[in-house]
């Protein structure tokens, strides 16, 4: 029986969910697993430049794997003709700035999965299996969306997120440093989970956000950095009109020195992804990028005050 009355629950607005038509799941990696299982693939072609947790489903399902490189524009260095019927090519929409490359890859390969974990706002292409991970863009501890036409014939348990909120609340009430270990705990608790449906609280938070406003801030902040750093950035962008980036990727010689300096100044620039230094050799683009890329924050928490502070630190 429904409960009526009593104390309140956390109050959130509703009616705004961005990926309304998608399947709601617990994590990006489990969305990836969902497709691999539903389509019964036997082998995955996977970029060297990605997060190690993407291997979880491949090991779980005991699939074959072959890694591929990308060029300096993030386009795969790959002979697409070799992908067979039961094999699939995984492409990552890096930093949310590779929408035009997704379209190019789509035309080349018979079986494709698009990893939009870094491109929450990028709409899926009809008929292409595509997944998203919400916590890379918003203050939620988990949650993923999946677009596919092939449904998995399996009952899924619903996830619960109640034990993964401490770092999110701590980040608001105190600071990131004091709650970094709690963030890691929450992150670790996502490892090796079964495919579940999205928790109620994560879905409610995702239903409450002002997506348009967030997108505008992210694009504006990205443009700020592009205007001042374009000339010295070793990456060239062709940002599509509607793309909403995750961070501003600033790639410079000896970027790791600048990165350490920024971190000392409490400007946290994440490394995408430490595992790539183990998977590749120093002569590769991916190794160099992992070591020297500055992932400058451009998200909805920030405006010109923080951006100018980052700019000042970069100049010094
Ligand atoms: C590119 C990319 N894809 C997928 C994932 C997995 O997402 P989730 O943590 O929601 O499983 C991550 C990071 O965790 C990622 O960086």
Short mmCIF file of C-alpha atoms and ligand atoms in Angstrom, two decimals:
data_model
loop_
_atom_site.label_atom_id
_atom_site.label_comp_id
_atom_site.label_asym_id
_atom_site.label_seq_id
_atom_site.Cartn_x
_atom_site.Cartn_y
_atom_site.Cartn_z
CA UNK A 1 0.00 0.00 0.00
CA UNK A 2 1.16 3.53 -0.78
CA UNK A 3 2.40 5.58 2.17
CA UNK A 4 0.74 8.96 2.61
CA UNK A 5 2.00 11.74 4.89
CA UNK A 6 4.92 11.53 7.29
CA UNK A 7 8.28 13.21 6.81
CA UNK A 8 9.47 14.59 3.50
CA UNK A 9 11.94 13.05 1.12
CA UNK A 10 14.58 15.07 -0.73
CA UNK A 11 12.66 17.52 -2.88
CA UNK A 12 13.48 17.90 -6.55
CA UNK A 13 11.70 19.40 -9.51
CA UNK A 14 10.63 17.04 -12.26
CA UNK A 15 9.75 16.70 -15.93
CA UNK A 16 13.11 17.57 -17.47
CA UNK A 17 14.78 14.24 -18.24
CA UNK A 18 16.98 14.65 -21.33
CA UNK A 19 17.13 11.05 -22.60
CA UNK A 20 13.46 10.27 -22.07
CA UNK A 21 13.22 7.52 -24.67
CA UNK A 22 16.31 5.60 -23.60
CA UNK A 23 16.70 2.47 -21.46
CA UNK A 24 17.79 3.56 -17.96
CA UNK A 25 20.64 1.52 -16.50
CA UNK A 26 23.13 1.65 -13.62
CA UNK A 27 26.44 2.44 -15.36
CA UNK A 28 27.97 3.11 -18.75
CA UNK A 29 30.01 -0.09 -18.66
CA UNK A 30 26.86 -2.10 -17.89
CA UNK A 31 25.07 -0.41 -20.79
CA UNK A 32 27.98 -1.58 -22.96
CA UNK A 33 27.56 -5.10 -21.52
CA UNK A 34 23.82 -4.97 -22.25
CA UNK A 35 24.47 -4.42 -25.98
CA UNK A 36 27.25 -6.99 -26.19
CA UNK A 37 24.95 -9.59 -24.63
CA UNK A 38 21.80 -8.63 -26.50
CA UNK A 39 23.58 -8.70 -29.86
CA UNK A 40 25.59 -11.78 -28.95
CA UNK A 41 28.87 -10.31 -30.23
CA UNK A 42 31.99 -12.47 -30.01
CA UNK A 43 34.70 -9.84 -30.51
CA UNK A 44 35.17 -6.13 -29.78
CA UNK A 45 37.49 -3.67 -31.53
CA UNK A 46 38.29 -1.20 -28.82
CA UNK A 47 40.33 2.02 -28.67
CA UNK A 48 43.58 2.06 -26.67
CA UNK A 49 42.44 5.49 -25.57
CA UNK A 50 39.64 4.66 -23.17
CA UNK A 51 38.90 3.90 -19.57
CA UNK A 52 39.98 0.52 -18.17
CA UNK A 53 36.54 -0.20 -16.71
CA UNK A 54 35.35 -0.76 -20.28
CA UNK A 55 37.16 -4.09 -20.11
CA UNK A 56 34.86 -5.36 -17.35
CA UNK A 57 32.08 -6.56 -19.68
CA UNK A 58 34.57 -8.04 -22.12
CA UNK A 59 36.15 -10.19 -19.41
CA UNK A 60 32.77 -11.02 -17.87
CA UNK A 61 31.44 -12.31 -21.20
CA UNK A 62 34.82 -13.79 -22.17
CA UNK A 63 34.91 -12.01 -25.55
CA UNK A 64 37.85 -11.55 -27.91
CA UNK A 65 39.31 -8.09 -28.05
CA UNK A 66 41.56 -6.17 -30.41
CA UNK A 67 42.76 -2.64 -29.69
CA UNK A 68 43.08 0.12 -32.26
CA UNK A 69 44.83 3.50 -32.36
CA UNK A 70 43.34 6.89 -33.23
CA UNK A 71 45.04 9.75 -35.07
CA UNK A 72 45.56 13.27 -33.74
CA UNK A 73 41.98 14.14 -34.71
CA UNK A 74 40.61 11.11 -32.83
CA UNK A 75 39.72 9.30 -36.05
CA UNK A 76 40.42 5.54 -35.91
CA UNK A 77 43.51 4.23 -37.68
CA UNK A 78 41.68 1.12 -38.69
CA UNK A 79 40.65 -1.01 -41.65
CA UNK A 80 36.89 -1.15 -41.07
CA UNK A 81 36.43 -3.93 -43.64
CA UNK A 82 37.83 -6.49 -41.26
CA UNK A 83 34.83 -6.28 -38.90
CA UNK A 84 32.84 -9.50 -39.32
CA UNK A 85 29.18 -10.30 -38.68
CA UNK A 86 29.40 -11.11 -34.97
CA UNK A 87 32.09 -8.51 -34.26
CA UNK A 88 31.63 -4.91 -33.20
CA UNK A 89 33.61 -1.68 -33.37
CA UNK A 90 33.47 0.58 -30.30
CA UNK A 91 33.95 4.30 -30.92
CA UNK A 92 34.23 6.91 -28.17
CA UNK A 93 32.95 10.43 -28.69
CA UNK A 94 35.98 11.99 -26.96
CA UNK A 95 35.24 14.93 -24.67
CA UNK A 96 31.94 15.45 -26.47
CA UNK A 97 33.72 17.08 -29.40
CA UNK A 98 33.70 14.21 -31.91
CA UNK A 99 30.12 14.21 -33.20
CA UNK A 100 31.29 14.69 -36.78
CA UNK A 101 33.62 11.68 -36.43
CA UNK A 102 30.81 9.46 -35.14
CA UNK A 103 28.99 10.23 -38.38
CA UNK A 104 32.05 9.37 -40.46
CA UNK A 105 32.70 6.09 -38.61
CA UNK A 106 29.05 5.11 -38.85
CA UNK A 107 29.25 5.09 -42.64
CA UNK A 108 32.30 2.81 -42.64
CA UNK A 109 31.52 -0.10 -40.37
CA UNK A 110 28.83 -2.80 -40.25
CA UNK A 111 28.50 -3.06 -36.45
CA UNK A 112 29.08 -0.05 -34.25
CA UNK A 113 28.61 0.90 -30.60
CA UNK A 114 28.98 4.58 -29.76
CA UNK A 115 30.30 5.40 -26.30
CA UNK A 116 28.85 8.82 -25.51
CA UNK A 117 29.96 8.73 -21.86
CA UNK A 118 31.82 11.98 -22.52
CA UNK A 119 29.09 13.38 -24.76
CA UNK A 120 25.89 13.37 -22.73
CA UNK A 121 24.11 15.83 -25.00
CA UNK A 122 24.92 14.17 -28.33
CA UNK A 123 21.77 12.65 -29.77
CA UNK A 124 21.96 9.03 -30.89
CA UNK A 125 21.92 8.18 -34.57
CA UNK A 126 18.94 6.09 -35.64
CA UNK A 127 19.72 2.38 -35.50
CA UNK A 128 23.13 2.81 -33.80
CA UNK A 129 23.56 1.34 -30.31
CA UNK A 130 24.62 4.27 -28.14
CA UNK A 131 25.19 4.71 -24.42
CA UNK A 132 25.80 7.53 -21.94
CA UNK A 133 27.13 7.79 -18.38
CA UNK A 134 25.48 10.57 -16.39
CA UNK A 135 28.04 11.15 -13.63
CA UNK A 136 30.62 12.61 -16.03
CA UNK A 137 28.38 15.63 -16.59
CA UNK A 138 26.19 16.02 -13.50
CA UNK A 139 26.21 15.56 -9.73
CA UNK A 140 24.88 12.01 -9.64
CA UNK A 141 26.76 8.95 -8.35
CA UNK A 142 25.81 6.55 -11.16
CA UNK A 143 23.29 6.12 -13.96
CA UNK A 144 23.43 5.43 -17.66
CA UNK A 145 21.21 5.67 -20.71
CA UNK A 146 21.15 3.27 -23.62
CA UNK A 147 19.58 3.51 -27.07
CA UNK A 148 19.19 0.18 -28.82
CA UNK A 149 16.57 -1.68 -30.77
CA UNK A 150 17.73 -5.07 -29.43
CA UNK A 151 16.30 -5.78 -26.01
CA UNK A 152 17.95 -8.14 -23.56
CA UNK A 153 15.70 -10.99 -22.53
CA UNK A 154 16.60 -10.83 -18.85
CA UNK A 155 14.95 -9.48 -15.69
CA UNK A 156 16.99 -6.60 -14.30
CA UNK A 157 17.14 -5.65 -10.64
CA UNK A 158 16.85 -1.93 -9.84
CA UNK A 159 20.01 -0.29 -8.50
CA UNK A 160 20.04 1.63 -5.20
CA UNK A 161 22.39 4.60 -4.75
CA UNK A 162 21.90 5.49 -1.08
CA UNK A 163 25.47 4.51 -0.13
CA UNK A 164 27.06 6.49 -2.93
CA UNK A 165 26.07 10.03 -1.97
CA UNK A 166 28.52 11.07 0.72
CA UNK A 167 31.09 12.61 -1.65
CA UNK A 168 28.39 14.52 -3.54
CA UNK A 169 27.03 16.10 -0.38
CA UNK A 170 30.53 16.59 1.05
CA UNK A 171 31.65 18.36 -2.14
CA UNK A 172 28.82 20.86 -1.67
CA UNK A 173 29.13 21.34 2.09
CA UNK A 174 32.91 21.16 2.44
CA UNK A 175 35.38 20.64 -0.42
CA UNK A 176 36.61 18.06 -2.92
CA UNK A 177 39.88 17.26 -1.13
CA UNK A 178 38.17 16.18 2.09
CA UNK A 179 35.85 13.87 0.20
CA UNK A 180 38.14 12.48 -2.46
CA UNK A 181 38.45 9.14 -0.65
CA UNK A 182 34.64 8.93 -0.42
CA UNK A 183 34.46 9.65 -4.14
CA UNK A 184 36.89 6.77 -4.75
CA UNK A 185 34.81 4.48 -2.52
CA UNK A 186 31.69 5.35 -4.46
CA UNK A 187 33.56 4.86 -7.74
CA UNK A 188 34.90 1.48 -6.59
CA UNK A 189 31.45 0.32 -5.60
CA UNK A 190 30.47 0.49 -9.29
CA UNK A 191 33.03 -2.13 -10.23
CA UNK A 192 31.91 -5.58 -11.36
CA UNK A 193 28.22 -4.93 -10.83
CA UNK A 194 25.49 -6.79 -12.70
CA UNK A 195 23.44 -4.91 -15.27
CA UNK A 196 20.74 -3.14 -13.25
CA UNK A 197 18.18 -0.49 -14.00
CA UNK A 198 18.85 3.06 -12.85
CA UNK A 199 18.16 3.84 -9.19
CA UNK A 200 15.10 5.91 -8.35
CA UNK A 201 17.11 8.75 -6.83
CA UNK A 202 19.51 9.04 -9.77
CA UNK A 203 16.59 9.13 -12.16
CA UNK A 204 14.83 11.77 -10.05
CA UNK A 205 17.92 13.98 -10.00
CA UNK A 206 18.35 13.58 -13.75
CA UNK A 207 14.69 14.53 -14.17
CA UNK A 208 15.25 17.76 -12.24
CA UNK A 209 18.10 19.44 -14.13
CA UNK A 210 18.05 22.52 -16.34
CA UNK A 211 19.73 20.90 -19.34
CA UNK A 212 19.51 23.91 -21.60
CA UNK A 213 21.17 26.22 -19.11
CA UNK A 214 23.91 23.68 -18.36
CA UNK A 215 24.60 23.20 -22.06
CA UNK A 216 24.88 26.95 -22.62
CA UNK A 217 27.34 27.38 -19.76
CA UNK A 218 29.49 24.50 -20.98
CA UNK A 219 29.63 25.83 -24.53
CA UNK A 220 30.39 29.36 -23.41
CA UNK A 221 33.16 28.22 -21.08
CA UNK A 222 34.61 26.02 -23.82
CA UNK A 223 34.67 28.99 -26.17
CA UNK A 224 36.46 31.10 -23.59
CA UNK A 225 39.37 28.66 -23.55
CA UNK A 226 39.26 28.07 -27.30
CA UNK A 227 39.64 31.82 -27.88
CA UNK A 228 42.70 32.14 -25.70
CA UNK A 229 44.36 28.75 -26.22
CA UNK A 230 43.56 27.81 -29.82
CA UNK A 231 46.94 28.96 -31.17
CA UNK A 232 49.00 26.94 -28.71
CA UNK A 233 46.74 23.88 -28.59
CA UNK A 234 48.13 20.90 -30.51
CA UNK A 235 44.56 19.61 -30.96
CA UNK A 236 42.36 21.12 -33.66
CA UNK A 237 38.63 21.08 -33.13
CA UNK A 238 35.77 21.13 -35.46
CA UNK A 239 33.09 21.54 -32.79
CA UNK A 240 29.65 20.88 -34.28
CA UNK A 241 26.97 23.52 -33.74
CA UNK A 242 25.08 21.46 -31.17
CA UNK A 243 27.95 19.69 -29.41
CA UNK A 244 28.23 20.17 -25.66
CA UNK A 245 31.73 19.34 -24.45
CA UNK A 246 32.71 17.66 -21.20
CA UNK A 247 35.98 19.56 -20.65
CA UNK A 248 38.32 21.77 -22.72
CA UNK A 249 41.14 19.50 -23.94
CA UNK A 250 44.36 21.53 -24.01
CA UNK A 251 47.24 19.50 -25.40
CA UNK A 252 50.70 21.03 -25.12
CA UNK A 253 54.32 19.88 -24.99
CA UNK A 254 55.24 19.01 -21.45
CA UNK A 255 51.63 19.54 -20.40
CA UNK A 256 52.27 17.32 -17.38
CA UNK A 257 54.32 20.11 -15.79
CA UNK A 258 51.46 22.56 -16.15
CA UNK A 259 49.04 19.92 -14.91
CA UNK A 260 51.01 19.41 -11.71
CA UNK A 261 51.15 23.15 -11.20
CA UNK A 262 47.39 23.54 -11.63
CA UNK A 263 46.72 20.70 -9.22
CA UNK A 264 48.98 22.40 -6.62
CA UNK A 265 46.73 25.44 -7.03
CA UNK A 266 43.64 23.27 -6.34
CA UNK A 267 42.61 23.32 -9.98
CA UNK A 268 41.81 19.67 -10.52
CA UNK A 269 42.49 18.45 -14.03
CA UNK A 270 41.70 14.79 -14.49
CA UNK A 271 43.95 12.38 -16.42
CA UNK A 272 42.20 10.52 -19.22
CA UNK A 273 43.16 7.68 -18.62
CA UNK A 274 46.05 6.42 -16.45
CA UNK A 275 45.65 2.86 -17.82
CA UNK A 276 46.57 4.11 -21.32
CA UNK A 277 50.16 4.59 -20.10
CA UNK A 278 50.26 0.85 -19.43
CA UNK A 279 48.44 -0.22 -22.60
CA UNK A 280 50.56 1.80 -25.03
CA UNK A 281 54.21 2.77 -25.57
CA UNK A 282 55.74 6.28 -25.26
CA UNK A 283 55.99 6.66 -29.05
CA UNK A 284 52.19 6.62 -29.50
CA UNK A 285 49.79 9.55 -29.74
CA UNK A 286 47.62 8.08 -26.97
CA UNK A 287 50.52 7.84 -24.51
CA UNK A 288 51.62 11.41 -25.22
CA UNK A 289 48.03 12.66 -24.93
CA UNK A 290 47.42 10.89 -21.62
CA UNK A 291 50.60 12.35 -20.22
CA UNK A 292 50.31 15.91 -21.53
CA UNK A 293 46.63 16.69 -21.93
CA UNK A 294 45.14 19.32 -19.64
CA UNK A 295 41.44 18.62 -19.20
CA UNK A 296 40.33 22.10 -18.22
CA UNK A 297 37.03 22.30 -16.30
CA UNK A 298 34.27 24.12 -18.18
CA UNK A 299 31.23 22.77 -16.42
CA UNK A 300 28.09 24.41 -15.10
CA UNK A 301 29.65 25.26 -11.71
CA UNK A 302 31.93 27.83 -13.29
CA UNK A 303 31.81 31.27 -14.83
CA UNK A 304 34.37 33.90 -15.73
CA UNK A 305 35.70 34.10 -12.14
CA UNK A 306 37.09 30.57 -12.21
CA UNK A 307 38.02 30.68 -15.89
CA UNK A 308 40.13 33.79 -15.35
CA UNK A 309 41.78 32.12 -12.39
CA UNK A 310 42.70 29.12 -14.56
CA UNK A 311 43.91 31.47 -17.30
CA UNK A 312 46.13 33.32 -14.84
CA UNK A 313 47.67 30.07 -13.61
CA UNK A 314 48.28 28.86 -17.16
CA UNK A 315 50.09 32.10 -18.02
CA UNK A 316 52.28 32.07 -14.96
C1 LIG B 1 34.89 6.88 -22.14
C2 LIG B 1 34.26 6.14 -21.02
N1 LIG B 1 33.35 5.19 -21.32
C3 LIG B 1 32.73 4.50 -20.35
C4 LIG B 1 32.99 4.71 -19.01
C5 LIG B 1 32.24 3.91 -18.00
O1 LIG B 1 31.20 4.63 -17.45
P1 LIG B 1 30.60 4.17 -16.04
O2 LIG B 1 31.58 4.59 -14.99
O3 LIG B 1 29.28 4.83 -15.93
O4 LIG B 1 30.51 2.69 -16.12
C6 LIG B 1 33.96 5.68 -18.66
C7 LIG B 1 34.35 5.96 -17.28
O5 LIG B 1 34.07 5.41 -16.27
C8 LIG B 1 34.59 6.41 -19.68
O6 LIG B 1 35.49 7.34 -19.38
#
